[in-house]
PDB file of N, CA and C in Angstrom:
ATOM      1  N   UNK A   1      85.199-148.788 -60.914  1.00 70.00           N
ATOM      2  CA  UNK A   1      84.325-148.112 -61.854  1.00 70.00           C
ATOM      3  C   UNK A   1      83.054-148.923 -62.022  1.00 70.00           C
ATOM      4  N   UNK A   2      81.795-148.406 -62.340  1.00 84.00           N
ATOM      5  CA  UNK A   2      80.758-149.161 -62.039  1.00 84.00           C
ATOM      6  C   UNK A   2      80.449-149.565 -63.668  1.00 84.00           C
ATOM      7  N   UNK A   3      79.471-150.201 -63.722  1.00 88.00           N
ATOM      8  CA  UNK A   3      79.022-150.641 -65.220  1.00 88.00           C
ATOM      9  C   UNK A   3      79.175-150.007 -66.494  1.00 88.00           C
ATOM     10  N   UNK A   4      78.249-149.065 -66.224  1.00 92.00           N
ATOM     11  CA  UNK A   4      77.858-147.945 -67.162  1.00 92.00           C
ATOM     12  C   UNK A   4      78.824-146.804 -67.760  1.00 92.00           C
ATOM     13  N   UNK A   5      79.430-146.166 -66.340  1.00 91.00           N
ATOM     14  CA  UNK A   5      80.914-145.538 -67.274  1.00 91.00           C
ATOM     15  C   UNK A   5      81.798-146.761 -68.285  1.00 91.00           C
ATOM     16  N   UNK A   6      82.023-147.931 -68.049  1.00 92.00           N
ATOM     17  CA  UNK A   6      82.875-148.679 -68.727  1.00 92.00           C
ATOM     18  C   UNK A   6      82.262-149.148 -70.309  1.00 92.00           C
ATOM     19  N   UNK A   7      81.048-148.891 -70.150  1.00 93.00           N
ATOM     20  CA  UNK A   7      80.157-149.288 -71.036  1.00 93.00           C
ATOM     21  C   UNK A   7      80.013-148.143 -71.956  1.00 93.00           C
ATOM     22  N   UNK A   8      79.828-146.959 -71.987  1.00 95.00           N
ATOM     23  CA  UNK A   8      80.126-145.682 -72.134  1.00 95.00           C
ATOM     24  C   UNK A   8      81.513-145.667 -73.313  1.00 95.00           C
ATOM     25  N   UNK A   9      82.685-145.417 -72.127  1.00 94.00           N
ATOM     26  CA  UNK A   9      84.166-145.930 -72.325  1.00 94.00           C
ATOM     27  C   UNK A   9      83.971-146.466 -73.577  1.00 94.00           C
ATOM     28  N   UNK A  10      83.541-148.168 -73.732  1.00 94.00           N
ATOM     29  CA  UNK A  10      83.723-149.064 -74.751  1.00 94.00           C
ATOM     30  C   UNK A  10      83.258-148.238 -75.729  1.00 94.00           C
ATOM     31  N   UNK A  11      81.949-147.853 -75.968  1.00 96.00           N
ATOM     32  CA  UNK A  11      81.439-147.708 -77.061  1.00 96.00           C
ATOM     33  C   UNK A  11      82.326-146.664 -77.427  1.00 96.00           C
ATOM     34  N   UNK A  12      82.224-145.436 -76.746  1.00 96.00           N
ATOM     35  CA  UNK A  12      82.867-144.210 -76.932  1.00 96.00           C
ATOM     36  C   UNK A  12      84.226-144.591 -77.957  1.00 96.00           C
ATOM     37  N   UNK A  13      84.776-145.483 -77.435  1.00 93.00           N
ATOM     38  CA  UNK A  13      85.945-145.741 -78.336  1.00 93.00           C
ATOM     39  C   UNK A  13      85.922-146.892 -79.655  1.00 93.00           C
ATOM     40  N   UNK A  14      84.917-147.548 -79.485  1.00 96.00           N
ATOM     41  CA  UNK A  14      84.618-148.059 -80.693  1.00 96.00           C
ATOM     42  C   UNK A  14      84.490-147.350 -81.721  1.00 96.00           C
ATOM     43  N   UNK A  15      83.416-146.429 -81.337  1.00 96.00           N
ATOM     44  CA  UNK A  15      82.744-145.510 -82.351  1.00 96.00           C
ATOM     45  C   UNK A  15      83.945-144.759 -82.604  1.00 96.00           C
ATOM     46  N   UNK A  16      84.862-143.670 -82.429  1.00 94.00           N
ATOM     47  CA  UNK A  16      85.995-143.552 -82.441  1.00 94.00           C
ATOM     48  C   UNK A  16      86.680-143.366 -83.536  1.00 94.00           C
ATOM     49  N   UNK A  17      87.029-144.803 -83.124  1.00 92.00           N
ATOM     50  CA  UNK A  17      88.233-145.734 -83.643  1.00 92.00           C
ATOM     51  C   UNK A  17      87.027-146.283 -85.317  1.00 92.00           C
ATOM     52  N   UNK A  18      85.968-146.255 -85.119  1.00 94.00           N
ATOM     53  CA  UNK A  18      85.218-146.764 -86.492  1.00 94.00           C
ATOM     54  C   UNK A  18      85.089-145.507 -87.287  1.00 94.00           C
ATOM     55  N   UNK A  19      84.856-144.181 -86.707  1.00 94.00           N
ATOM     56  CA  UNK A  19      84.820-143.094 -87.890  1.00 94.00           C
ATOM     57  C   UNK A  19      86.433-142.741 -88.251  1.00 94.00           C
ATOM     58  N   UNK A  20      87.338-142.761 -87.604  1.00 91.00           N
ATOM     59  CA  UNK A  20      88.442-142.681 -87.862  1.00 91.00           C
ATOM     60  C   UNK A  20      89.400-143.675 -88.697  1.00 91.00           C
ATOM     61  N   UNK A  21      89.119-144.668 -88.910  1.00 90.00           N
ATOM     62  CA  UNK A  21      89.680-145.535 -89.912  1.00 90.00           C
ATOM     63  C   UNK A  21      88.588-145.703 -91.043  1.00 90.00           C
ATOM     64  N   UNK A  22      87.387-145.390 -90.832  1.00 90.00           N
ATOM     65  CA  UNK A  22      86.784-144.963 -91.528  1.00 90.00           C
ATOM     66  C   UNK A  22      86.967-143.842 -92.645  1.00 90.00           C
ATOM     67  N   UNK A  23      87.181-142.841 -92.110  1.00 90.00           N
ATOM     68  CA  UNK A  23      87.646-141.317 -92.887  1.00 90.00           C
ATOM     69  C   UNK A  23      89.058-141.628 -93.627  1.00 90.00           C
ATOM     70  N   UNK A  24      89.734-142.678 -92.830  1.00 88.00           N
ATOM     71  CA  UNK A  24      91.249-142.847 -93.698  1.00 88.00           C
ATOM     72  C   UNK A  24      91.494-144.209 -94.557  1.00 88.00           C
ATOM     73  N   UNK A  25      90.308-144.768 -94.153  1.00 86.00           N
ATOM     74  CA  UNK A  25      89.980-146.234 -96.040  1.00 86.00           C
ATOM     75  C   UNK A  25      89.771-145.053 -96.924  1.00 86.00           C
ATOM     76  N   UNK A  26      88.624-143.994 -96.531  1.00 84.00           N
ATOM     77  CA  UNK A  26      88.157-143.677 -97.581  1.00 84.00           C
ATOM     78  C   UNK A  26      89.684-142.637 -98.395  1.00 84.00           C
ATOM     79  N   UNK A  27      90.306-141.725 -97.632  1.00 85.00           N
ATOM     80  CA  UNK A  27      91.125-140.867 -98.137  1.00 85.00           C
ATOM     81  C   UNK A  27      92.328-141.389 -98.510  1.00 85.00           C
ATOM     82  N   UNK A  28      92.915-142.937 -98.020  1.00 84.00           N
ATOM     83  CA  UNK A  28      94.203-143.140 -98.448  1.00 84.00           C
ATOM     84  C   UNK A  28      93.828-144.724 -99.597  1.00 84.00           C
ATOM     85  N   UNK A  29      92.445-145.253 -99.437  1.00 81.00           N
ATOM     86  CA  UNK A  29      92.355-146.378-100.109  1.00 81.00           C
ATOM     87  C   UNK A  29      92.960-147.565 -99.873  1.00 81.00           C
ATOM     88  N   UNK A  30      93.487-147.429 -98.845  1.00 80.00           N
ATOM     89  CA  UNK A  30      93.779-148.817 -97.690  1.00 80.00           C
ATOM     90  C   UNK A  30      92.559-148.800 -96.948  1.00 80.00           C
ATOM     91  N   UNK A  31      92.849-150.790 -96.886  1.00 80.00           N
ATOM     92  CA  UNK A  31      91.465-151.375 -96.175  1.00 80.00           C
ATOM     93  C   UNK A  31      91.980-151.621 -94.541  1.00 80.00           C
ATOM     94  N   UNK A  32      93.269-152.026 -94.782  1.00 83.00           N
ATOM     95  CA  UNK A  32      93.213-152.302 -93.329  1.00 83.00           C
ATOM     96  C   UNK A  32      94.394-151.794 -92.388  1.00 83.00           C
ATOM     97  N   UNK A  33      94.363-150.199 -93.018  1.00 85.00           N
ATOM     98  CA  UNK A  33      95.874-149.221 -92.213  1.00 85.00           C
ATOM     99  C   UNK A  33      95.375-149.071 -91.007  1.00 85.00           C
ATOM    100  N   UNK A  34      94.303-148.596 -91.132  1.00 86.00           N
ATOM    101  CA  UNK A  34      93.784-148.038 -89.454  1.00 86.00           C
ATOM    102  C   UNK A  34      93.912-149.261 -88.408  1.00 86.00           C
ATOM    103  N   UNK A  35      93.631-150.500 -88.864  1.00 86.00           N
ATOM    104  CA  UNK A  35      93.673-151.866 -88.095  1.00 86.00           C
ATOM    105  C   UNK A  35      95.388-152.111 -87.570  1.00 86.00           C
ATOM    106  N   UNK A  36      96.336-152.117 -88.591  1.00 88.00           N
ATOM    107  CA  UNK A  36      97.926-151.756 -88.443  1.00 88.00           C
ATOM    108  C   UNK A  36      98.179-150.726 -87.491  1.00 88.00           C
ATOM    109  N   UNK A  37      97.963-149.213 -87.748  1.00 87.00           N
ATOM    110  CA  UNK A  37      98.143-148.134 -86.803  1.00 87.00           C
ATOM    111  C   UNK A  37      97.776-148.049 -86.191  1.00 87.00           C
ATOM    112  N   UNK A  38      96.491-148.561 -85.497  1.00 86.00           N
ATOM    113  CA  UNK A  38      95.942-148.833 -84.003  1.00 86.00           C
ATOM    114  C   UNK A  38      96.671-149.560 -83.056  1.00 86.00           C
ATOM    115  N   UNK A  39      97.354-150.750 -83.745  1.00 86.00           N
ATOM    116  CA  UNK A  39      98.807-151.241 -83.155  1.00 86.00           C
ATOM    117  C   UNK A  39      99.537-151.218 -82.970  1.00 86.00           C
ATOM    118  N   UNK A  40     100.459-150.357 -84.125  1.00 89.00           N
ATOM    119  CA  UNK A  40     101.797-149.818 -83.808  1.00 89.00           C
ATOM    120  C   UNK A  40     101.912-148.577 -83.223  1.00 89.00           C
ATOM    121  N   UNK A  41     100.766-147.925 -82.687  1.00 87.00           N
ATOM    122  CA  UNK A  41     100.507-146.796 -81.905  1.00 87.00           C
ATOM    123  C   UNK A  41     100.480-147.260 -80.404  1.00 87.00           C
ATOM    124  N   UNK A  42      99.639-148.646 -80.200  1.00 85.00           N
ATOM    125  CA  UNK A  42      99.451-148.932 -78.532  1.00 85.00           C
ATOM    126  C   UNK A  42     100.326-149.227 -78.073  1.00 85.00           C
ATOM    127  N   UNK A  43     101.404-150.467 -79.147  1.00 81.00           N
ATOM    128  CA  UNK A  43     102.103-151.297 -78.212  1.00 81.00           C
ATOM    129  C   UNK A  43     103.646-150.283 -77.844  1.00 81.00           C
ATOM    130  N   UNK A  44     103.715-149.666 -78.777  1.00 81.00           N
ATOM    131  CA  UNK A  44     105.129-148.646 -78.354  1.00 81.00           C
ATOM    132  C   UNK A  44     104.363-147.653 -76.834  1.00 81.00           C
ATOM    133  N   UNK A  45     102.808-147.033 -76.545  1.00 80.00           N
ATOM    134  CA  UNK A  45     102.839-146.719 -75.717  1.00 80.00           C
ATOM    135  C   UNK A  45     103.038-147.687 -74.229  1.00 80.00           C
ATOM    136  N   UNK A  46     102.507-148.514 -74.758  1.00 76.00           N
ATOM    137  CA  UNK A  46     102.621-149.805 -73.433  1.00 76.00           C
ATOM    138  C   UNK A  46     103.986-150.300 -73.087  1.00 76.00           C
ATOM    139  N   UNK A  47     104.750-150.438 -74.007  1.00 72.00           N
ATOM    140  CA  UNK A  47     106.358-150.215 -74.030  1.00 72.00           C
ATOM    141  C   UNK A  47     107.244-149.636 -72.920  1.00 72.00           C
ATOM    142  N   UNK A  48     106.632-148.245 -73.722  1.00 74.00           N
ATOM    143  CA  UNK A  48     107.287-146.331 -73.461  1.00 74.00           C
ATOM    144  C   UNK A  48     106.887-147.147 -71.822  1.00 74.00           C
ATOM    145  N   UNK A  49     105.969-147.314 -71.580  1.00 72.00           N
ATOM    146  CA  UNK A  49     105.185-146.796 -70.165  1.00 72.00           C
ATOM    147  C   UNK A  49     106.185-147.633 -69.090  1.00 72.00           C
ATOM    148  N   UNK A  50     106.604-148.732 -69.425  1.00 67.00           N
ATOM    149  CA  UNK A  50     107.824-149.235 -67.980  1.00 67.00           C
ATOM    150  C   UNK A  50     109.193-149.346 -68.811  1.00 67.00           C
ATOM    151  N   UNK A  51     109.558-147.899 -69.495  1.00 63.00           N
ATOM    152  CA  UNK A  51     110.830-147.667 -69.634  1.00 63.00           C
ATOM    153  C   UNK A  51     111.565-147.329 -68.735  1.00 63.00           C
ATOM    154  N   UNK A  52     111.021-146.666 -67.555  1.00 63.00           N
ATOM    155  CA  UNK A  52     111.643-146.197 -66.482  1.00 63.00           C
ATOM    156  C   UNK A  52     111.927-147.324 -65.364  1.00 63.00           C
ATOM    157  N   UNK A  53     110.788-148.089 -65.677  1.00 64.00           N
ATOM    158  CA  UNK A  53     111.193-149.135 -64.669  1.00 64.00           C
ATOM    159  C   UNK A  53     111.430-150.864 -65.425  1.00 64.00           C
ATOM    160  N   UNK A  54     113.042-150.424 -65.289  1.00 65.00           N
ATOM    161  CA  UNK A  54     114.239-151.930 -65.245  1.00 65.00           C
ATOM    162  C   UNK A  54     113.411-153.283 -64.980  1.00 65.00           C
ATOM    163  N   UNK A  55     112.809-152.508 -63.984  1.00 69.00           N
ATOM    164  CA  UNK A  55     113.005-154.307 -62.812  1.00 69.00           C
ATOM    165  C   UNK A  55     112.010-154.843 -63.078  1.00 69.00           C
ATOM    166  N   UNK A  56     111.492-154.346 -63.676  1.00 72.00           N
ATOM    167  CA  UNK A  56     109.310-154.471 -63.982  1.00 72.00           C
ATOM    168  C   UNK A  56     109.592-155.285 -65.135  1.00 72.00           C
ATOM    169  N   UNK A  57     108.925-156.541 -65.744  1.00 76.00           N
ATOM    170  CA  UNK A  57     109.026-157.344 -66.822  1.00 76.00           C
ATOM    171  C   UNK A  57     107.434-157.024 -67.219  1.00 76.00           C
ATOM    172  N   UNK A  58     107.695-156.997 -68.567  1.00 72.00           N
ATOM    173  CA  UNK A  58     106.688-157.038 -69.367  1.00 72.00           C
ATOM    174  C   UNK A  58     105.064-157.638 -69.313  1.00 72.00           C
ATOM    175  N   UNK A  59     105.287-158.570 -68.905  1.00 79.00           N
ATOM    176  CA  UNK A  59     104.240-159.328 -68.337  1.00 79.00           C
ATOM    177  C   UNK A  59     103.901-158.984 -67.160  1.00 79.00           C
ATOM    178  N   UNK A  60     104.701-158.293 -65.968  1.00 79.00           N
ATOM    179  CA  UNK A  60     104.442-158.285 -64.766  1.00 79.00           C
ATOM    180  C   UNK A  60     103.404-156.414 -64.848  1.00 79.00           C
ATOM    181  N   UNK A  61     104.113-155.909 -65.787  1.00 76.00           N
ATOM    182  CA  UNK A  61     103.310-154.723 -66.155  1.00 76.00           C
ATOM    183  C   UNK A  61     101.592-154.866 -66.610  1.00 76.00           C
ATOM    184  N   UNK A  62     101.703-155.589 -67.383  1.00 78.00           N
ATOM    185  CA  UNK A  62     100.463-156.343 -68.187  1.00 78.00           C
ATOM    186  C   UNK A  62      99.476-156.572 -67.063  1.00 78.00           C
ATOM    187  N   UNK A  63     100.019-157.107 -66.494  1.00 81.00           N
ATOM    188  CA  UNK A  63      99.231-157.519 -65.122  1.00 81.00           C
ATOM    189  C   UNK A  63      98.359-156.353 -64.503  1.00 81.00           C
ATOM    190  N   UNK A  64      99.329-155.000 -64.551  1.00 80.00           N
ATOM    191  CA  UNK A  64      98.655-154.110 -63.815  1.00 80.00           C
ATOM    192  C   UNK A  64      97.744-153.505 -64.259  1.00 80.00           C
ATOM    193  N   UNK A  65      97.330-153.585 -65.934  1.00 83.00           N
ATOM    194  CA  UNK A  65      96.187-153.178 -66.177  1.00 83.00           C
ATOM    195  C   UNK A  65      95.037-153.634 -65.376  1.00 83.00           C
ATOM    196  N   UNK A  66      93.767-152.807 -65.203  1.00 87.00           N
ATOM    197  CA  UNK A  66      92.689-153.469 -65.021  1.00 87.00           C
ATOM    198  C   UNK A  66      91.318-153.541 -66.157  1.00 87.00           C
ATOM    199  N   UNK A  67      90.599-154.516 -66.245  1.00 88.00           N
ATOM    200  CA  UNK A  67      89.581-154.957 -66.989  1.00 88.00           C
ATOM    201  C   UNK A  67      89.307-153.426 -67.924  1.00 88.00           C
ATOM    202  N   UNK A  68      89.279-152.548 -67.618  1.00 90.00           N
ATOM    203  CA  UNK A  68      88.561-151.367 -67.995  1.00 90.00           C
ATOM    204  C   UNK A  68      89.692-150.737 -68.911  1.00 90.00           C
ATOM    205  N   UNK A  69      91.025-150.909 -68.636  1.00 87.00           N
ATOM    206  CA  UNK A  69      91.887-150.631 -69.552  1.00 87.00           C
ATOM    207  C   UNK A  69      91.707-151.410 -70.838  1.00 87.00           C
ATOM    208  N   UNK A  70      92.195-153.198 -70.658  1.00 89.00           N
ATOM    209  CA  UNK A  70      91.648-154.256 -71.572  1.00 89.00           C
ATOM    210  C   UNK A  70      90.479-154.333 -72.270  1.00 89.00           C
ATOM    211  N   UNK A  71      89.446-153.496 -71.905  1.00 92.00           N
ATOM    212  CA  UNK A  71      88.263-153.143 -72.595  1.00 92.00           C
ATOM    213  C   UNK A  71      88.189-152.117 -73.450  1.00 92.00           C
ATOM    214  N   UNK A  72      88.944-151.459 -73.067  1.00 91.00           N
ATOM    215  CA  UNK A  72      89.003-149.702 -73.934  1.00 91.00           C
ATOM    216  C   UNK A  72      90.020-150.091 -75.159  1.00 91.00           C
ATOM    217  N   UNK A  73      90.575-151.092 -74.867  1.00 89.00           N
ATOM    218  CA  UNK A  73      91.677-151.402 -76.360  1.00 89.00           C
ATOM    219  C   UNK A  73      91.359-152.568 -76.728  1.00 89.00           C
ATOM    220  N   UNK A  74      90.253-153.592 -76.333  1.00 93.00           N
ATOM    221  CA  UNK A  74      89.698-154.215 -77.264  1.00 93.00           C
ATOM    222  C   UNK A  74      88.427-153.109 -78.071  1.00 93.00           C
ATOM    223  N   UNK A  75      87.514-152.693 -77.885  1.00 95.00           N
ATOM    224  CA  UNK A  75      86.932-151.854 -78.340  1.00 95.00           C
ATOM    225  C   UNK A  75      87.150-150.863 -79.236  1.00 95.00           C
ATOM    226  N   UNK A  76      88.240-150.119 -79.174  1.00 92.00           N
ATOM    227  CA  UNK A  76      89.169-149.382 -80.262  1.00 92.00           C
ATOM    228  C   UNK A  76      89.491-150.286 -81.403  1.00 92.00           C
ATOM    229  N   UNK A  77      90.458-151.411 -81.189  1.00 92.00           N
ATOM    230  CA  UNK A  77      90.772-152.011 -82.250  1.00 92.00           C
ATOM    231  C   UNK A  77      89.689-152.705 -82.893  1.00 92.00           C
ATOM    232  N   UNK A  78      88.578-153.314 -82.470  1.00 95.00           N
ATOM    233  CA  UNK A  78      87.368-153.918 -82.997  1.00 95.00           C
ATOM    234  C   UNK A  78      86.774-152.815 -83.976  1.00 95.00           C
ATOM    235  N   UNK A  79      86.985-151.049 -83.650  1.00 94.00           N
ATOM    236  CA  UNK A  79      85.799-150.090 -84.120  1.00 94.00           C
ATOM    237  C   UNK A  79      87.230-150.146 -85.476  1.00 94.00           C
ATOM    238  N   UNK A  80      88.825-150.434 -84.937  1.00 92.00           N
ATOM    239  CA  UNK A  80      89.506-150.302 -86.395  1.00 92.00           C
ATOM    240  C   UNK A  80      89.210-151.655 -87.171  1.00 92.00           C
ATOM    241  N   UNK A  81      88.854-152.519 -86.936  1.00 93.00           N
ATOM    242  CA  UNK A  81      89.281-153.707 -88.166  1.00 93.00           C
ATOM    243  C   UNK A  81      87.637-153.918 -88.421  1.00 93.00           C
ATOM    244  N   UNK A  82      86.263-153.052 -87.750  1.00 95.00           N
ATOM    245  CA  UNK A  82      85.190-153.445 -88.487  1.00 95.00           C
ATOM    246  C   UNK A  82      84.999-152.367 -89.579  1.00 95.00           C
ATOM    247  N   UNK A  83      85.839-150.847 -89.270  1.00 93.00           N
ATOM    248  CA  UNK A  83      85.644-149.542 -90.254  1.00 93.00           C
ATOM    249  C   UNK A  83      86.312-150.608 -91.462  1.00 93.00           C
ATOM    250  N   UNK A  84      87.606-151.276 -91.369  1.00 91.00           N
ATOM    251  CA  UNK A  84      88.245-151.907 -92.569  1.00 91.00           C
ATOM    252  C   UNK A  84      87.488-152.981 -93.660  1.00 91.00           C
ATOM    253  N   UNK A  85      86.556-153.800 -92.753  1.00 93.00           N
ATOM    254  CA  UNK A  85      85.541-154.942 -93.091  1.00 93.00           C
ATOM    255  C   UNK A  85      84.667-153.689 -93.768  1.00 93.00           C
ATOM    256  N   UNK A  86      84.074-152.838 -93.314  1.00 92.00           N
ATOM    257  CA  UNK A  86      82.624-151.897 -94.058  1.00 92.00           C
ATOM    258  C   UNK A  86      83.498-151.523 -95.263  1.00 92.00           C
ATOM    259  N   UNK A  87      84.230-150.600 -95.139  1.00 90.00           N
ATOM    260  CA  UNK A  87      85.085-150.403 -96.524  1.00 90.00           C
ATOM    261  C   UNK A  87      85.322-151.236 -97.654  1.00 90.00           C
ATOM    262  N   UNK A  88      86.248-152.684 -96.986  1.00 90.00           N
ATOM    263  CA  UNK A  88      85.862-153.865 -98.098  1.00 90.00           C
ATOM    264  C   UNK A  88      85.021-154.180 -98.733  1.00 90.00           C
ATOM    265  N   UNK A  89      83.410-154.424 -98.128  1.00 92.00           N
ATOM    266  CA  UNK A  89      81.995-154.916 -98.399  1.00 92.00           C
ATOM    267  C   UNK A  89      81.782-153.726 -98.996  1.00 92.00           C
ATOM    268  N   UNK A  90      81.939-152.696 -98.975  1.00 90.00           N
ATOM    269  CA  UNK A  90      81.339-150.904 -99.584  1.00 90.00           C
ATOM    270  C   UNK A  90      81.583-151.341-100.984  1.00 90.00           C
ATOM    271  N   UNK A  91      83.581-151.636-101.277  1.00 88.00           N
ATOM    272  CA  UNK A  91      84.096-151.568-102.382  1.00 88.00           C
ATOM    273  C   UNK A  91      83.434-152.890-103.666  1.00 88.00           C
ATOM    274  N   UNK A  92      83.369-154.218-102.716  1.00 90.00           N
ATOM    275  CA  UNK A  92      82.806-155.512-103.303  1.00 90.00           C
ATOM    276  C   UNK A  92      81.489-154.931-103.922  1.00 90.00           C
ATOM    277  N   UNK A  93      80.945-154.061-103.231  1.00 90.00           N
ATOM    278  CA  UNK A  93      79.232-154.018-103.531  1.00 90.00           C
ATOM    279  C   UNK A  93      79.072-152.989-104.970  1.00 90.00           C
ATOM    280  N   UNK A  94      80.242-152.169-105.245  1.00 88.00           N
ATOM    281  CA  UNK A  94      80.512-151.692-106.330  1.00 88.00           C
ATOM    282  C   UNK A  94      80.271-149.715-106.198  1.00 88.00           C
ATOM    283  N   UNK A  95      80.588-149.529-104.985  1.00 84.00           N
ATOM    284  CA  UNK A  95      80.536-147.854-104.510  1.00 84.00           C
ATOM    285  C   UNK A  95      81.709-147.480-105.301  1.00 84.00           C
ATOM    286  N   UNK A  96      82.328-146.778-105.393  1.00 74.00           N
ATOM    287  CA  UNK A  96      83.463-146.940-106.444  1.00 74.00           C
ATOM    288  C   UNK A  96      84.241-145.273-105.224  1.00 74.00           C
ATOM    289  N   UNK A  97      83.452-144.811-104.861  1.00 72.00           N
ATOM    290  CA  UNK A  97      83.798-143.690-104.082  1.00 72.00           C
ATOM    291  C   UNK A  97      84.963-144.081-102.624  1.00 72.00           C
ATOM    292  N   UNK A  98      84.455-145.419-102.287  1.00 60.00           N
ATOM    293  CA  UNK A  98      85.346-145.874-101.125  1.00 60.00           C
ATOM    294  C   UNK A  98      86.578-146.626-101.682  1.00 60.00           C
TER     295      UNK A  98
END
């Protein structure tokens, strides 16, 4: 994949992952659920994904990601734990709405 789609990719899922834990500080009043459920959502799929295969160790799976995968889920979780940080600083600053 060349630069620019991956670059794309990243943001695409930053942004994302930032209006979406965004929309749910504001509606459930947790600061940092979306940062939690961004996790307990990936790692059961990464799990699920060499259930079928026994012989495959965890780490040896890991491996088979490439850079562009590792980028798309650092980027997600960064757009969840900075929506959680804006929410905090919103609430400190005295918005009373977030």
């Amino acid at each position: 994949m060349g630069f620019i789609p991956v670059f794309v990719l990243a943001v695409l899922f930053f942004v994302m992952m930032f209006g979406i834990g965004f929309i749910l500080n504001m509606l459930m009043k947790t600061t940092w659920f979306p940062a939690y459920l961004f996790v307990i959502v990936i790692l059961p799929v990464i799990v699920y994904s060499i259930w079928d295969q026994s012989t495959m160790t965890l780490w040896k799976h890991l491996s088979t990601f490439h850079v562009v995968d590792y980028l798309t889920g650092i980027a997600g979780l960064a757009g969840a734990v900075l929506s959680g940080w804006t929410i905090q600083k919103l609430r400190l600053g005295g918005y009373t709405m977030f």
